[in-house]
Coordinates of C-alpha atoms in Angstrom, one line a residue:
X165 CA -70.1 -124.0 -134.4
X166 CA -70.6 -123.3 -130.8
X167 CA -69.6 -120.6 -128.2
X168 CA -67.1 -121.3 -125.5
X169 CA -67.2 -117.7 -124.2
X170 CA -69.8 -115.1 -124.8
X171 CA -69.5 -111.3 -124.4
X172 CA -70.7 -109.8 -121.1
X173 CA -73.1 -106.8 -120.7
X174 CA -71.3 -103.7 -119.2
X175 CA -71.9 -100.2 -117.9
X176 CA -69.4 -97.5 -118.9
X177 CA -69.0 -93.7 -118.7
X178 CA -68.7 -91.4 -121.7
X179 CA -65.0 -91.0 -122.7
X180 CA -64.2 -94.5 -121.2
X181 CA -63.5 -97.5 -123.4
X182 CA -65.2 -100.9 -123.5
X183 CA -64.0 -104.4 -124.5
X184 CA -66.1 -107.4 -125.5
X185 CA -64.8 -110.9 -125.9
X186 CA -66.1 -113.8 -127.9
X187 CA -64.8 -117.4 -128.4
X188 CA -66.2 -120.1 -130.7
X189 CA -65.3 -123.7 -131.6
X190 CA -66.2 -125.9 -134.6
X191 CA -64.8 -127.9 -137.5
X192 CA -63.9 -126.2 -139.7
X193 CA -62.9 -123.2 -137.5
X194 CA -65.8 -120.7 -137.5
X195 CA -65.6 -117.1 -138.6
X196 CA -66.6 -114.5 -136.0
X197 CA -68.4 -111.2 -136.9
X198 CA -69.6 -108.3 -134.7
X199 CA -72.9 -106.6 -135.2
X200 CA -74.6 -103.7 -133.5
X201 CA -78.2 -102.5 -132.9
X202 CA -78.6 -99.0 -131.3
X203 CA -81.4 -98.1 -128.9
X204 CA -83.2 -96.1 -131.5
X205 CA -86.4 -98.0 -132.4
X206 CA -85.8 -97.5 -136.1
X207 CA -82.2 -98.8 -136.0
X208 CA -81.4 -102.2 -137.3
X209 CA -78.4 -104.4 -136.9
X210 CA -75.3 -103.3 -138.8
X211 CA -72.0 -105.0 -139.0
X212 CA -69.0 -103.5 -137.3
X213 CA -65.5 -103.4 -138.9
X214 CA -62.0 -102.7 -137.6
X215 CA -61.6 -98.9 -137.9
X216 CA -65.3 -98.1 -137.8
X217 CA -66.7 -95.0 -135.9
X218 CA -63.9 -92.7 -136.8
X219 CA -61.3 -95.4 -136.0
X220 CA -62.7 -95.8 -132.4
X221 CA -63.6 -99.5 -133.1
X222 CA -60.7 -102.1 -133.0
X223 CA -61.4 -105.7 -133.8
X224 CA -58.7 -108.3 -133.1
X225 CA -59.4 -111.9 -134.1
X226 CA -57.3 -115.1 -134.1
X227 CA -58.2 -118.3 -135.9
X228 CA -56.0 -121.1 -134.5
X229 CA -57.4 -124.2 -132.8
X230 CA -60.6 -122.2 -132.4
X231 CA -61.9 -118.7 -133.0
X232 CA -61.4 -115.8 -130.6
X233 CA -62.4 -112.2 -131.3
X234 CA -62.1 -109.0 -129.2
X235 CA -63.9 -105.8 -130.0
X236 CA -62.8 -102.6 -128.2
X237 CA -64.4 -99.2 -128.6
X238 CA -62.5 -96.1 -127.4
X239 CA -63.8 -92.6 -126.2
X240 CA -67.4 -93.8 -125.8
X241 CA -70.4 -91.6 -126.5
X242 CA -74.1 -92.0 -125.6
X243 CA -74.6 -93.2 -129.3
X244 CA -72.4 -96.3 -128.5
X245 CA -75.1 -97.6 -126.2
X246 CA -76.9 -100.6 -127.5
X247 CA -76.8 -104.4 -128.3
X248 CA -73.6 -105.9 -129.5
X249 CA -73.9 -109.3 -131.1
X250 CA -71.1 -111.8 -131.7
X251 CA -72.0 -114.1 -134.6
X252 CA -70.1 -117.3 -135.5
X253 CA -70.5 -119.6 -138.5
X254 CA -68.4 -122.3 -140.3
X255 CA -70.8 -122.9 -143.2
X256 CA -68.8 -122.6 -146.5
X257 CA -71.6 -120.4 -148.0
X258 CA -71.9 -118.1 -144.9
X259 CA -70.9 -115.0 -146.9
X260 CA -72.3 -116.0 -150.3
X261 CA -74.4 -113.2 -151.9
X262 CA -77.0 -115.4 -153.5
X263 CA -76.9 -118.8 -151.8
X264 CA -78.5 -119.1 -148.4
X265 CA -76.2 -120.9 -145.9
X266 CA -77.3 -124.4 -144.8
X267 CA -76.2 -123.7 -141.2
X268 CA -77.4 -120.4 -139.6
X269 CA -75.1 -118.0 -137.9
X270 CA -75.2 -118.6 -134.1
X271 CA -75.5 -115.4 -132.1
X272 CA -74.5 -114.2 -128.6
X273 CA -75.5 -110.8 -127.3
X274 CA -74.3 -108.2 -124.8
X275 CA -75.7 -104.8 -123.8
X276 CA -73.4 -101.8 -123.4
X277 CA -74.9 -98.9 -121.4
X278 CA -73.0 -95.7 -121.7
X279 CA -73.8 -93.2 -118.9
X280 CA -73.0 -89.5 -119.0
X281 CA -69.8 -88.9 -117.0
X282 CA -70.6 -86.8 -113.9
X283 CA -68.4 -83.8 -113.3
X284 CA -65.9 -83.9 -110.4
X285 CA -64.6 -80.7 -109.0
X286 CA -61.2 -81.2 -107.2
X287 CA -59.0 -78.9 -105.2
X288 CA -56.2 -78.8 -102.6
X289 CA -56.1 -76.6 -99.5
X290 CA -53.3 -76.0 -97.0
X291 CA -54.4 -75.8 -93.4
X292 CA -51.9 -75.5 -90.5
X293 CA -49.1 -77.8 -92.0
X294 CA -51.6 -80.2 -93.6
X295 CA -52.8 -80.6 -97.2
X296 CA -56.5 -81.4 -97.6
X297 CA -57.4 -83.0 -101.0
X298 CA -61.1 -82.9 -101.9
X299 CA -63.4 -84.2 -104.6
X300 CA -67.1 -83.4 -105.1
X301 CA -69.2 -85.2 -107.7
X302 CA -72.0 -83.3 -109.4
X303 CA -75.5 -84.7 -109.5
X304 CA -77.0 -86.8 -111.0
X305 CA -74.6 -89.5 -110.2
X306 CA -74.6 -93.3 -109.9
X307 CA -75.2 -94.9 -106.5
X308 CA -72.0 -94.6 -104.4
X309 CA -70.9 -97.4 -102.1
X310 CA -67.6 -96.0 -100.9
X311 CA -64.4 -94.2 -101.9
X312 CA -60.7 -94.9 -102.4
X313 CA -57.8 -92.4 -102.5
X314 CA -54.9 -93.5 -104.7
X315 CA -51.5 -92.4 -105.9
X316 CA -50.5 -94.6 -108.9
X317 CA -51.3 -98.2 -107.9
X318 CA -51.0 -97.5 -104.2
X319 CA -54.2 -97.2 -102.2
X320 CA -53.8 -94.4 -99.6
X321 CA -57.3 -94.6 -97.9
X322 CA -60.6 -96.4 -98.2
X323 CA -64.1 -95.9 -96.8
X324 CA -67.7 -97.0 -97.2
X325 CA -69.2 -93.5 -97.1
X326 CA -71.9 -92.9 -99.7
X327 CA -71.4 -89.2 -100.0
X328 CA -70.6 -87.3 -103.2
X329 CA -68.0 -85.3 -101.3
X330 CA -64.7 -87.0 -100.2
X331 CA -61.5 -85.7 -98.6
X332 CA -58.0 -87.1 -97.9
X333 CA -55.5 -85.3 -95.5
X334 CA -51.7 -85.4 -95.8
X335 CA -49.4 -84.2 -93.0
X336 CA -46.6 -82.1 -94.5
X337 CA -45.8 -79.4 -97.0
X338 CA -46.9 -79.2 -100.6
X339 CA -43.3 -79.5 -101.8
X340 CA -42.9 -82.8 -100.1
X341 CA -46.0 -84.5 -101.5
X342 CA -46.4 -83.2 -105.1
X343 CA -47.9 -85.6 -107.6
X344 CA -51.1 -86.9 -109.2
X345 CA -53.7 -88.2 -106.7
X346 CA -57.0 -90.0 -107.6
X347 CA -60.3 -90.0 -105.8
X348 CA -62.1 -93.2 -106.8
X349 CA -65.9 -93.5 -106.3
X350 CA -67.0 -97.1 -105.8
X351 CA -70.1 -97.3 -108.1
X352 CA -71.3 -99.1 -111.2
X353 CA -69.5 -97.9 -113.2
X354 CA -66.5 -96.7 -111.1
X355 CA -65.9 -92.9 -111.4
X356 CA -62.5 -91.4 -111.0
X357 CA -61.4 -87.8 -110.3
X358 CA -57.9 -86.4 -110.3
X359 CA -56.3 -84.0 -107.9
X360 CA -52.8 -82.5 -108.8
X361 CA -50.4 -81.2 -106.2
X362 CA -48.2 -79.0 -108.3
X363 CA -44.9 -77.3 -107.2
X364 CA -41.9 -75.6 -108.8
X365 CA -39.0 -78.1 -109.5
X366 CA -37.4 -79.4 -106.3
X367 CA -34.1 -80.0 -108.0
X368 CA -31.5 -82.4 -106.4
X369 CA -28.0 -83.3 -107.5
X370 CA -27.2 -87.1 -107.7
X371 CA -23.9 -86.2 -106.0
X372 CA -23.1 -82.8 -104.5
X373 CA -19.4 -83.3 -105.2
X374 CA -17.9 -85.1 -108.3
X375 CA -14.3 -86.1 -109.0
X376 CA -12.7 -86.7 -112.3
X377 CA -9.2 -87.3 -113.6
X378 CA -7.5 -84.9 -116.0
X379 CA -8.2 -86.0 -119.6
X380 CA -11.2 -88.2 -118.7
X381 CA -14.9 -87.3 -119.2
X382 CA -16.6 -85.7 -116.2
X383 CA -20.4 -86.5 -115.7
X384 CA -22.6 -84.3 -113.5
X385 CA -26.3 -85.3 -113.0
X386 CA -29.4 -83.6 -111.5
X387 CA -32.9 -84.8 -111.1
X388 CA -36.3 -83.4 -110.2
X389 CA -38.5 -85.8 -108.1
X390 CA -41.4 -83.4 -107.9
X391 CA -44.6 -82.9 -110.1
X392 CA -45.1 -81.6 -112.7
X393 CA -42.2 -82.5 -115.0
X394 CA -39.5 -80.0 -116.0
X395 CA -40.1 -78.2 -119.3
X396 CA -36.5 -76.8 -119.6
X397 CA -33.1 -77.5 -118.1
X398 CA -30.0 -75.2 -118.1
X399 CA -26.5 -75.7 -116.8
X400 CA -24.3 -72.8 -115.6
X401 CA -20.7 -72.7 -114.4
X402 CA -19.6 -70.6 -111.3
X403 CA -21.4 -67.3 -112.0
X404 CA -25.0 -68.6 -111.9
X405 CA -27.4 -65.8 -112.9
X406 CA -24.6 -63.7 -114.4
X407 CA -23.0 -66.1 -116.9
X408 CA -24.7 -67.4 -120.0
X409 CA -25.9 -71.1 -119.8
X410 CA -23.6 -73.8 -121.2
X411 CA -24.5 -74.8 -124.7
X412 CA -24.9 -78.4 -125.8
X413 CA -22.3 -79.3 -128.3
X414 CA -20.2 -76.1 -127.7
X415 CA -16.6 -76.9 -127.1
X416 CA -16.4 -79.9 -124.7
X417 CA -19.9 -79.8 -123.3
X418 CA -22.6 -82.4 -124.0
X419 CA -26.0 -81.9 -122.3
X420 CA -28.7 -84.6 -122.3
X421 CA -32.0 -83.7 -120.7
X422 CA -35.2 -85.8 -120.6
X423 CA -38.1 -84.8 -118.4
X424 CA -37.0 -85.0 -114.8
X425 CA -33.3 -85.7 -115.4
X426 CA -30.4 -83.8 -116.9
X427 CA -26.8 -84.8 -117.5
X428 CA -23.8 -82.6 -118.3
X429 CA -20.7 -84.4 -119.8
X430 CA -17.4 -82.5 -119.9
X431 CA -14.9 -84.1 -122.4
X432 CA -11.2 -84.1 -121.7
X433 CA -11.2 -82.6 -118.3
X434 CA -8.8 -79.7 -117.6
X435 CA -7.7 -78.9 -114.1
X436 CA -7.5 -75.1 -114.6
X437 CA -10.7 -74.7 -116.7
X438 CA -13.1 -77.2 -115.4
X439 CA -12.7 -77.2 -111.6
X440 CA -15.5 -75.4 -109.8
X441 CA -19.2 -75.2 -109.1
X442 CA -21.9 -76.1 -111.7
X443 CA -25.5 -75.1 -111.4
X444 CA -28.4 -77.2 -112.9
X445 CA -31.5 -75.0 -113.3
X446 CA -35.0 -76.4 -114.0
X447 CA -38.2 -74.7 -115.0
X448 CA -41.8 -75.8 -115.1
X449 CA -45.1 -73.9 -115.3
X450 CA -45.0 -73.3 -111.5
X451 CA -41.5 -71.8 -111.3
X452 CA -37.9 -72.8 -111.2
X453 CA -35.3 -74.5 -109.0
X454 CA -31.7 -75.3 -109.0
X455 CA -28.9 -77.4 -107.4
X456 CA -25.1 -77.1 -107.2
X457 CA -22.6 -79.7 -108.1
X458 CA -18.9 -79.2 -107.2
X459 CA -16.4 -80.7 -109.7
X460 CA -12.8 -81.4 -108.7
X461 CA -10.3 -82.4 -111.4
X462 CA -7.3 -84.4 -110.3
X463 CA -4.0 -84.6 -112.0
X464 CA -3.3 -87.9 -113.8
X465 CA -0.4 -88.4 -111.4
X466 CA -2.8 -88.1 -108.4
X467 CA -3.6 -91.8 -108.6
X468 CA 0.1 -92.5 -108.7
X469 CA 1.1 -90.8 -105.4
X470 CA -0.4 -93.4 -103.1
X471 CA 1.3 -96.2 -105.1
X472 CA 4.7 -94.3 -104.9
X473 CA 4.2 -93.8 -101.2
X474 CA 3.7 -97.5 -100.7
X475 CA 6.8 -98.3 -102.8
X476 CA 8.8 -95.8 -100.7
X477 CA 7.6 -97.4 -97.4
X478 CA 8.6 -100.9 -98.7
X479 CA 12.0 -99.7 -99.7
X480 CA 12.6 -98.1 -96.3
X481 CA 11.5 -101.3 -94.5
X482 CA 13.8 -103.4 -96.7
X483 CA 16.7 -101.1 -96.1
X484 CA 16.1 -101.2 -92.3
X485 CA 15.9 -105.0 -92.3
X486 CA 19.1 -105.2 -94.5
X487 CA 21.1 -102.9 -92.2
X488 CA 19.8 -104.7 -89.1
X489 CA 20.8 -108.1 -90.5
X490 CA 24.3 -106.8 -91.5
X491 CA 24.9 -105.5 -87.9
X492 CA 23.8 -108.7 -86.3
X493 CA 26.0 -111.1 -88.2
X494 CA 29.4 -110.4 -86.5
X495 CA 27.9 -111.1 -83.0
X496 CA 26.7 -114.5 -84.0
X497 CA 28.8 -117.5 -82.9
X498 CA 29.3 -120.1 -85.7
X499 CA 27.8 -123.5 -85.1
X500 CA 30.1 -126.2 -83.7
X501 CA 32.6 -123.9 -82.0

């Protein structure tokens, strides 16, 4: 047996996760095991299993043309620091309790250093039409080589400043820029902080005016593009704030709400009962917001009127042409006379 890929030593922060990879080749295909020795002088190597350390250890191995094994450890603590050893052997007696194997297990080691996560205090301040996002890392902290400000996968700003304090400025109002922002400290290991710009729901209707035919199903939709997500949605008809909210499943109403989107379906539309304004109201821990959708219900014959108009126009034209042709004929001189 021999190694194709060996695990690499890594630095991580407490609460992070780490993944080590090992690949071995041989004939027959070798078995791979993971062993660990802590930093305590009295500690000796112990084998790791899938589900060890309160199910924080996951081992995934495949034995196809050769052996591959990945060990991942979630929610790291300082006690996870130490030497991790990938062992491979294809000796038939490798796991025999009394026989000693002819071929020794081959070993490849990697050190995992788990460093105490530094605290990051984050806040947002509004100054003359601007939002200033700030992060400050508490000491002691790893050597910083720069910063990044990110929103999702998008990098908003980068610098090579070595300070523990970093800011990012946004022009505009809080309501226009709500969301989750990250301050990323370039260090070994990388340290991330989170700044939330939170606002009440900024509700929008997909369409401010919807049309439906009598007897069909009407669909009204509202969304909330802001952060944080909506915790509860309600629909009202006409008298918003006075009338009781429409209930899902009551009569002809079906309401489907999921996070930042809500949909009201009205079955078998009725001109007299269903025409009017509908209000979608959203609430989150920072307040509430709503939007209005106007619903117009058309008669089933409404779609027929344009067609009947066209038919009438065609009939009038045909009649005019017919009369014109009739009146022209007596004036015409027959051929050959």
